[in-house]
mmCIF file of C-alpha atoms in Angstrom:
data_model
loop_
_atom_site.group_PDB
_atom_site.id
_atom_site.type_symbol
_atom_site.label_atom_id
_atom_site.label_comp_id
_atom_site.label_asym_id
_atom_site.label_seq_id
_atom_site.Cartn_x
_atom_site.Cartn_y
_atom_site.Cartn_z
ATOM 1 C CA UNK A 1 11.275 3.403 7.823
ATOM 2 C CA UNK A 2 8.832 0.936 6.560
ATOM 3 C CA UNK A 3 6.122 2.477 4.724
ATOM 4 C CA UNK A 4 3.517 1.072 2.164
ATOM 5 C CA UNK A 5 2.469 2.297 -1.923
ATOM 6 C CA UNK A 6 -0.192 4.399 -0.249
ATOM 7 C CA UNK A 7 2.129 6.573 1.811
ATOM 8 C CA UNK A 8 4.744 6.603 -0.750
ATOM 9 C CA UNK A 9 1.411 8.349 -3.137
ATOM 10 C CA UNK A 10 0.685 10.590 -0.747
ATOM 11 C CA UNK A 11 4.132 11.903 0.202
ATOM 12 C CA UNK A 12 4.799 12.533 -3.399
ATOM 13 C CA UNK A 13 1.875 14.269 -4.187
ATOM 14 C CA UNK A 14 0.665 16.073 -1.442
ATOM 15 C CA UNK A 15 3.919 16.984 0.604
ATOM 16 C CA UNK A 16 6.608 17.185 -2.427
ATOM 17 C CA UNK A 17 4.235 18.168 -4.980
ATOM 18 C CA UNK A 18 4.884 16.382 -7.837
ATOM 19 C CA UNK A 19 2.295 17.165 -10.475
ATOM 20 C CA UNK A 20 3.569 20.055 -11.717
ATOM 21 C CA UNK A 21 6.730 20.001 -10.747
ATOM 22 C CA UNK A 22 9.785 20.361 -13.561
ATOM 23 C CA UNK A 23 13.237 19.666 -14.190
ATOM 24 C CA UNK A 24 15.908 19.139 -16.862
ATOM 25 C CA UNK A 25 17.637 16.123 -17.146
ATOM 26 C CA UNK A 26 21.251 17.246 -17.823
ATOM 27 C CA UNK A 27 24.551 15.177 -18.887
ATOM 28 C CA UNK A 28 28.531 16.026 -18.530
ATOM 29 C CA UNK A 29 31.034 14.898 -20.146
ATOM 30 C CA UNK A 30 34.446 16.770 -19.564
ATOM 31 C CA UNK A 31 33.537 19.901 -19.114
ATOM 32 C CA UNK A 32 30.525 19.902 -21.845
ATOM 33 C CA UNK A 33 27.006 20.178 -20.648
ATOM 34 C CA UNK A 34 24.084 19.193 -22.118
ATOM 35 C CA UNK A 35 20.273 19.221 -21.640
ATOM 36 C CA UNK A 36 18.240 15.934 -22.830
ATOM 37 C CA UNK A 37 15.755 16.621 -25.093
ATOM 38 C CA UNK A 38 14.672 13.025 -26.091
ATOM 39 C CA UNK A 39 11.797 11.878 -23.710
ATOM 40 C CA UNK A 40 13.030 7.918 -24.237
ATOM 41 C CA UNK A 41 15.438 8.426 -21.178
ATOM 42 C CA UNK A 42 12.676 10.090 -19.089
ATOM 43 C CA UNK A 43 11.083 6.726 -17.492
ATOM 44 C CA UNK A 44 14.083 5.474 -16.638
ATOM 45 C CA UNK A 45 15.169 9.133 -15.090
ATOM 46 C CA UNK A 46 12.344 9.220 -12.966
ATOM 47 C CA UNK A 47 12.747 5.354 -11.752
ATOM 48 C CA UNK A 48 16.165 6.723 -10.465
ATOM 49 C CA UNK A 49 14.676 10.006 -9.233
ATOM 50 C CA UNK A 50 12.372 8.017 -7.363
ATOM 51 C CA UNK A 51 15.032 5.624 -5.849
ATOM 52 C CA UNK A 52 17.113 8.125 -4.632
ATOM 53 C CA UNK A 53 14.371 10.209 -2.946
ATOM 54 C CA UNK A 54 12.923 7.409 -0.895
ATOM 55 C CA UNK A 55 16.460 6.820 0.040
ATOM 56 C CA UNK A 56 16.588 10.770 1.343
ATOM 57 C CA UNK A 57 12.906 10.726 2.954
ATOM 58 C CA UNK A 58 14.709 6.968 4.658
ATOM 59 C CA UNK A 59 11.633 4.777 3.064
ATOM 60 C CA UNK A 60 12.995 1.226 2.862
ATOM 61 C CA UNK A 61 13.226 0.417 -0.531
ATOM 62 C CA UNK A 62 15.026 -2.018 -2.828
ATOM 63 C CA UNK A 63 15.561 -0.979 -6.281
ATOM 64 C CA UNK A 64 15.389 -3.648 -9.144
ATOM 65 C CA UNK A 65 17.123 -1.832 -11.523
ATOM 66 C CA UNK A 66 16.587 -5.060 -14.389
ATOM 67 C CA UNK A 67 13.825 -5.900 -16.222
ATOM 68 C CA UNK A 68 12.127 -8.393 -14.358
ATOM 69 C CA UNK A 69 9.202 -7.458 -11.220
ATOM 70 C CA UNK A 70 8.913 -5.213 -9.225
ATOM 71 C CA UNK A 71 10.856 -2.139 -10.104
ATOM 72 C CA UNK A 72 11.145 -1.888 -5.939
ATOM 73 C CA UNK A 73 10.582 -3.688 -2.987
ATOM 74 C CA UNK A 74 9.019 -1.581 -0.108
ATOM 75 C CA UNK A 75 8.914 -4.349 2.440
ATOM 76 C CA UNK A 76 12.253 -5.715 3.309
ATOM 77 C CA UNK A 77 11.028 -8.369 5.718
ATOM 78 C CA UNK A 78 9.288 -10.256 3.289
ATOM 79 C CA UNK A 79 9.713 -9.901 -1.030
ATOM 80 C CA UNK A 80 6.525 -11.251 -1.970
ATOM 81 C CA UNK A 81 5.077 -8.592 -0.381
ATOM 82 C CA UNK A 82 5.425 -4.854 -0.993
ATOM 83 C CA UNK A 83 5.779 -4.775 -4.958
ATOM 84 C CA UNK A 84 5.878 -1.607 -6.362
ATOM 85 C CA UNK A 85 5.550 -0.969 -10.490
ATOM 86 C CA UNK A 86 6.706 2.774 -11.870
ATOM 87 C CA UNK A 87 5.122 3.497 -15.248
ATOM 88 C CA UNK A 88 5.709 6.872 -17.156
ATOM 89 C CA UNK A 89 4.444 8.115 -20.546
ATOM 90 C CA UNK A 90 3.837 11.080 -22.059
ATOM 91 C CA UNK A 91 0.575 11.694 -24.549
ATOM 92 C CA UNK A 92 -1.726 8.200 -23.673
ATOM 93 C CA UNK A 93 -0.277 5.458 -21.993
ATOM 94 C CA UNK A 94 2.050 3.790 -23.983
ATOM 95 C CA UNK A 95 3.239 1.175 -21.682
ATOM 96 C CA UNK A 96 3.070 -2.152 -21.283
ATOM 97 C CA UNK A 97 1.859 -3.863 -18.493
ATOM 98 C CA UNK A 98 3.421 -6.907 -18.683
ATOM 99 C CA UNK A 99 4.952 -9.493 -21.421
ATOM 100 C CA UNK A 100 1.670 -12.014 -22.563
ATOM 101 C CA UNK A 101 3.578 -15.245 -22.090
ATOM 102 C CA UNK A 102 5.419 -14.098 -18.849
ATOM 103 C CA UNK A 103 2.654 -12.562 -16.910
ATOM 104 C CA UNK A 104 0.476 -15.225 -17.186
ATOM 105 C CA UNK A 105 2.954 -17.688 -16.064
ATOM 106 C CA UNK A 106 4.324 -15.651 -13.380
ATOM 107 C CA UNK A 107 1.123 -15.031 -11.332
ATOM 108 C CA UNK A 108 0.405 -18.951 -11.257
ATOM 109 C CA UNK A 109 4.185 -19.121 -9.519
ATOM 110 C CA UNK A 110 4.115 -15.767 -7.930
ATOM 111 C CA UNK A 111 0.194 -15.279 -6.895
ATOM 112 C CA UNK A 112 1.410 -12.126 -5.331
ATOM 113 C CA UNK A 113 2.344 -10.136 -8.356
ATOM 114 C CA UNK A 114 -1.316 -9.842 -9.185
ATOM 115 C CA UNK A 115 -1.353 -6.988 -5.975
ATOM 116 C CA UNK A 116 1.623 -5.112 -7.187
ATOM 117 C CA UNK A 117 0.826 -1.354 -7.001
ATOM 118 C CA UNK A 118 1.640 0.937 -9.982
ATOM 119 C CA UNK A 119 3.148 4.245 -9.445
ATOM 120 C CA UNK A 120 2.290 6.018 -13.188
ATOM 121 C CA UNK A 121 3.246 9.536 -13.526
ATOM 122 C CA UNK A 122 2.255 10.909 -16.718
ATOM 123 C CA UNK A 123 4.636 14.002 -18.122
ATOM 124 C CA UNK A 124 5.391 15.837 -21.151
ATOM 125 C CA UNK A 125 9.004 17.209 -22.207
ATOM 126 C CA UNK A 126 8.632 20.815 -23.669
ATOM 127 C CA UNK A 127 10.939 22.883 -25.821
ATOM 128 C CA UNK A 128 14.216 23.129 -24.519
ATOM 129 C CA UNK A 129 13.973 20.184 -22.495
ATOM 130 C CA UNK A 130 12.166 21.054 -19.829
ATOM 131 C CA UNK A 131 9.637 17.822 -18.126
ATOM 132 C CA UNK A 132 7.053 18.611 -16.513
ATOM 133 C CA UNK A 133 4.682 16.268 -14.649
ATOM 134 C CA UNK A 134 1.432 16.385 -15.506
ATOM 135 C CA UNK A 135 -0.320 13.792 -13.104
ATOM 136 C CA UNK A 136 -0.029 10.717 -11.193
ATOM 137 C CA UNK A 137 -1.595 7.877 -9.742
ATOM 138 C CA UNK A 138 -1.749 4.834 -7.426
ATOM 139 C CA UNK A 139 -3.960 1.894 -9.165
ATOM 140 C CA UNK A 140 -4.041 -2.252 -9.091
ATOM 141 C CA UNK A 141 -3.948 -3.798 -12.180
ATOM 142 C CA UNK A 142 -7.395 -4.254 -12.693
ATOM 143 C CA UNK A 143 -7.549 -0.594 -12.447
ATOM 144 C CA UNK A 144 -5.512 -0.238 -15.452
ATOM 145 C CA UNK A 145 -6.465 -2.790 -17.335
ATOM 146 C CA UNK A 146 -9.912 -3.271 -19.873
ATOM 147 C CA UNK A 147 -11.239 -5.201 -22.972
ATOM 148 C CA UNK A 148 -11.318 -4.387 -26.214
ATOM 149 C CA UNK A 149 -12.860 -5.024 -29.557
ATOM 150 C CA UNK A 150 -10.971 -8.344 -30.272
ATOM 151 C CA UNK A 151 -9.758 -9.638 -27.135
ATOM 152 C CA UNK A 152 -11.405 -9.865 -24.161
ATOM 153 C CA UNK A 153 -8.076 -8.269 -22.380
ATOM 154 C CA UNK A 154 -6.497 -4.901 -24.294
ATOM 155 C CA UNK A 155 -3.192 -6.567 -25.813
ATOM 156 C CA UNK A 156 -0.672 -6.210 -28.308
ATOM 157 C CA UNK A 157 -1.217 -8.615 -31.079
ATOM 158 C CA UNK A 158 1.216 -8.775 -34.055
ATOM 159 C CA UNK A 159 1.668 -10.900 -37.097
ATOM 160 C CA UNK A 160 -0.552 -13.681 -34.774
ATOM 161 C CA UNK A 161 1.290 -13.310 -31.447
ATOM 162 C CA UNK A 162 0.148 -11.387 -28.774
ATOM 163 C CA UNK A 163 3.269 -10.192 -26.886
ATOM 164 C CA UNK A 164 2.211 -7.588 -24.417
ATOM 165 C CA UNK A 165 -0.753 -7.053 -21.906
ATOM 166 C CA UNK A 166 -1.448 -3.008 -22.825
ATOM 167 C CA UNK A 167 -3.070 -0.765 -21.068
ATOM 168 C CA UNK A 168 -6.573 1.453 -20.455
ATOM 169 C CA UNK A 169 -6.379 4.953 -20.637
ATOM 170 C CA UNK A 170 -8.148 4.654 -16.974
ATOM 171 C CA UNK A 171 -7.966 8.766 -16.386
ATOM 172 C CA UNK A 172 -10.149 9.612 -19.352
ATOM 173 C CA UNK A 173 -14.002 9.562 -19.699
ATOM 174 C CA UNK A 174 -13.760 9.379 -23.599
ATOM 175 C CA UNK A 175 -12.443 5.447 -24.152
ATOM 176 C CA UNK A 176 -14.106 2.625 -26.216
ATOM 177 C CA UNK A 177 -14.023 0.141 -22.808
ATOM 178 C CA UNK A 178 -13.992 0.233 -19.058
ATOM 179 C CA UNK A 179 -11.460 -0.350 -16.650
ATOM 180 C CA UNK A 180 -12.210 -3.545 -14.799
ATOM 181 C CA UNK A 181 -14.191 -3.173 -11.439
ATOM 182 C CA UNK A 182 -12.460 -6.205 -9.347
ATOM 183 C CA UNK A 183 -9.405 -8.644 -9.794
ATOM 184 C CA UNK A 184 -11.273 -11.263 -10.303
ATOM 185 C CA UNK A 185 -13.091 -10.137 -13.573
ATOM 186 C CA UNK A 186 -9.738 -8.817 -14.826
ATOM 187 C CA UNK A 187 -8.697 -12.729 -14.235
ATOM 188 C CA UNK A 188 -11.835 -13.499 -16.025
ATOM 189 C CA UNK A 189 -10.990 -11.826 -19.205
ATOM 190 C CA UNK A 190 -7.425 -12.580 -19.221
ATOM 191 C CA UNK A 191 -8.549 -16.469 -18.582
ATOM 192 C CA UNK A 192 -10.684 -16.394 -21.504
ATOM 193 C CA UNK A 193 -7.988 -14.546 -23.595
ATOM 194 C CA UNK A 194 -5.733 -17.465 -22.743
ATOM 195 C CA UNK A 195 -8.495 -19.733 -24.205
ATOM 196 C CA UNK A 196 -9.196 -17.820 -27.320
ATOM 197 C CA UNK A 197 -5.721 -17.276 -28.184
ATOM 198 C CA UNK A 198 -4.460 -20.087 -30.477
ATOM 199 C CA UNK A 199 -0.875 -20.279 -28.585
ATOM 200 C CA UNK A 200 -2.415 -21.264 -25.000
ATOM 201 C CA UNK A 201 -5.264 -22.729 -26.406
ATOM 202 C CA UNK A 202 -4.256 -26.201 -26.539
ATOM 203 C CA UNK A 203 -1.371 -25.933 -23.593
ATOM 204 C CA UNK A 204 -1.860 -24.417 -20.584
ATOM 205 C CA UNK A 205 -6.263 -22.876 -20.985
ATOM 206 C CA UNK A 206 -7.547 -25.759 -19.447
ATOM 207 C CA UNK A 207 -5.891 -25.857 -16.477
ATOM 208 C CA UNK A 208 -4.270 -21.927 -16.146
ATOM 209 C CA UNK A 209 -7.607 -21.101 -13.573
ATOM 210 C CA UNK A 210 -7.508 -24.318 -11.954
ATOM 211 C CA UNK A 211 -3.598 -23.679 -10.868
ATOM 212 C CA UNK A 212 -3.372 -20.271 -10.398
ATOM 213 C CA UNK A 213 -6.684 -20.557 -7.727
ATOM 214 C CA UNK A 214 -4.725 -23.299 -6.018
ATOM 215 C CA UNK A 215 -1.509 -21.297 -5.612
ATOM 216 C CA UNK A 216 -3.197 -18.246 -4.360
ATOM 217 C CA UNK A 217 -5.457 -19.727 -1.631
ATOM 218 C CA UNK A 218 -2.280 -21.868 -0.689
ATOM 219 C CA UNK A 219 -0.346 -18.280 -0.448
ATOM 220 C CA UNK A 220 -2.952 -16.428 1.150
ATOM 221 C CA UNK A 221 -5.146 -19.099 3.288
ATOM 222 C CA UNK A 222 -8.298 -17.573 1.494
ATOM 223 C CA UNK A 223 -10.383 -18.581 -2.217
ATOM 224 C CA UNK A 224 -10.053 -16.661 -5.360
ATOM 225 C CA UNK A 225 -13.125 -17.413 -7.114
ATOM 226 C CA UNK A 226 -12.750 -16.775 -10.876
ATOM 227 C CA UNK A 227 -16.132 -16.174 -12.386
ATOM 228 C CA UNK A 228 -16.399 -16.913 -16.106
ATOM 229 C CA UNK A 229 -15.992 -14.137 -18.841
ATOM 230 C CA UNK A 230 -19.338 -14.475 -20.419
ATOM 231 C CA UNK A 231 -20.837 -13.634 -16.870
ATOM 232 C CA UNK A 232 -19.001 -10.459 -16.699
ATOM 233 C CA UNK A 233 -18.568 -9.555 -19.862
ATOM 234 C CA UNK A 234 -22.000 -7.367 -20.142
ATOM 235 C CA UNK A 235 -20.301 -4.995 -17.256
ATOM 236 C CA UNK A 236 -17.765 -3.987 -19.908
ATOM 237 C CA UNK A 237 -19.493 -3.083 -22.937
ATOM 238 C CA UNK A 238 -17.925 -0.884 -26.068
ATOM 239 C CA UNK A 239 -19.009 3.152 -25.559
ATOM 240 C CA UNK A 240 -21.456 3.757 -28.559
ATOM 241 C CA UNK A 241 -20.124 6.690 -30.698
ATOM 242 C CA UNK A 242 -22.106 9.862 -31.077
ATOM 243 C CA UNK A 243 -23.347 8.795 -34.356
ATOM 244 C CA UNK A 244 -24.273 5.511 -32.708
ATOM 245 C CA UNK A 245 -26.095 6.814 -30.252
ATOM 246 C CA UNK A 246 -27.585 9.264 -32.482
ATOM 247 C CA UNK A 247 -29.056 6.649 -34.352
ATOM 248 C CA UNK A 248 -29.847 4.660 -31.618
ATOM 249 C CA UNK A 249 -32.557 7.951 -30.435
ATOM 250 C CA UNK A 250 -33.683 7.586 -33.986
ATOM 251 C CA UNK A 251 -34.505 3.954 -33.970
ATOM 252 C CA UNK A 252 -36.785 4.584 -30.887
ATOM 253 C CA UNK A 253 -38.377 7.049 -31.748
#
């Protein structure tokens, strides 16, 4: 049965329930049983989970069990469509989105990837071993995505390289920055990362927009009209603190 992200949400959480549900994650060898209690198997667990039960409710599917996108394929007809991302943490989200270098190359050859949906199911493993989901959600990228103090797109940045495109903690009202509101000022910032960033600077900023525009309207038939970071940039400002905007009363008064 073909069936898109949406349904696949709404199955899980409103016919099987899944926030709230709990399990063990158990492993045999001989005749020696054990419970898991270390939650760095638990994404990968679930991935599984969730491959075998859209098997059982007959959803097509096609698991990517490797490393590269999607994690599954929901339409079978045609792979560019259909891209389905499963993220799982526990505490904040941890995760990354994507590889710096690779994601920004890969949405110039594959303009597609940029409407992958993500599946993220948040959990936390109790005493014992016991996982229990805690929430999920359906989102875009964009939806997951936001600035931050020093880039214009959250990233990882270590000793000079930034290696991974990080994420917003998009369920919470108490964060420093926005999600982004459209995927085209998500572009924006990530654009004008690629031009800050001394690695991409000189290589591929100049003509990164120019390219991945071209390949998308030749994909789709339709424009993608990047607008420029410093005309968006005001929609996403830093959250003043409670001291800041404590003194920020003051000062008007």
């Amino acid at each position: 049965m073909k069936v898109t992200a949406e349904q696949i949400y709404s199955a899980l959480k409103d016919e099987f329930k899944l926030v709230g549900a709990d399990g063990f994650i158990k492993f045999n060898l001989r005749d020696f049983d054990i419970v898991v209690e270390q939650n760095n198997v638990v994404g990968n667990i679930l991935e599984e989970w969730l491959a075998k039960w859209m098997d059982n409710k007959g959803f097509d599917n096609i698991h990517n069990p490797g490393q590269s996108s999607p994690d599954f394929w929901l339409d079978l007809d045609n792979r560019n469509e259909g891209w389905l991302e499963v993220k799982s943490f526990t505490g904040s989200p941890n995760f990354d989105i994507g590889a710096f270098r690779g994601y920004i190359n890969e949405v110039i050859e594959n303009p597609w990837k940029l409407h992958a949906k993500y599946l993220l199911i948040k959990y936390r493993m109790e005493d014992g071993g016991l996982v229990v989901i805690e929430d999920c959600w359906l989102k875009n990228v964009w939806e997951i995505s936001c600035s931050s103090s020093v880039w214009p797109i959250k990233v990882q940045y270590r000793n000079k390289v930034i290696n991974n495109i990080r994420p917003a903690t998009w369920y919470s009202g108490n964060t420093d920055y926005p999600t982004f509101e459209s995927l085209e000022d998500f572009l924006a910032a990530l654009e004008q990362t690629i031009y800050v960033y001394h690695d991409t600077r000189s290589t591929i900023a100049e003509e990164w927009g120019k390219n991945l525009c071209a390949n998308y309207k030749k994909y789709y038939g339709r424009d993608l009209l990047l607008p420029r970071w410093m005309d968006v940039k005001s929609k996403y400002p830093k959250k003043l603190t409670k001291a800041e905007l404590k003194a920020l009363v003051k000062a008007k008064k």
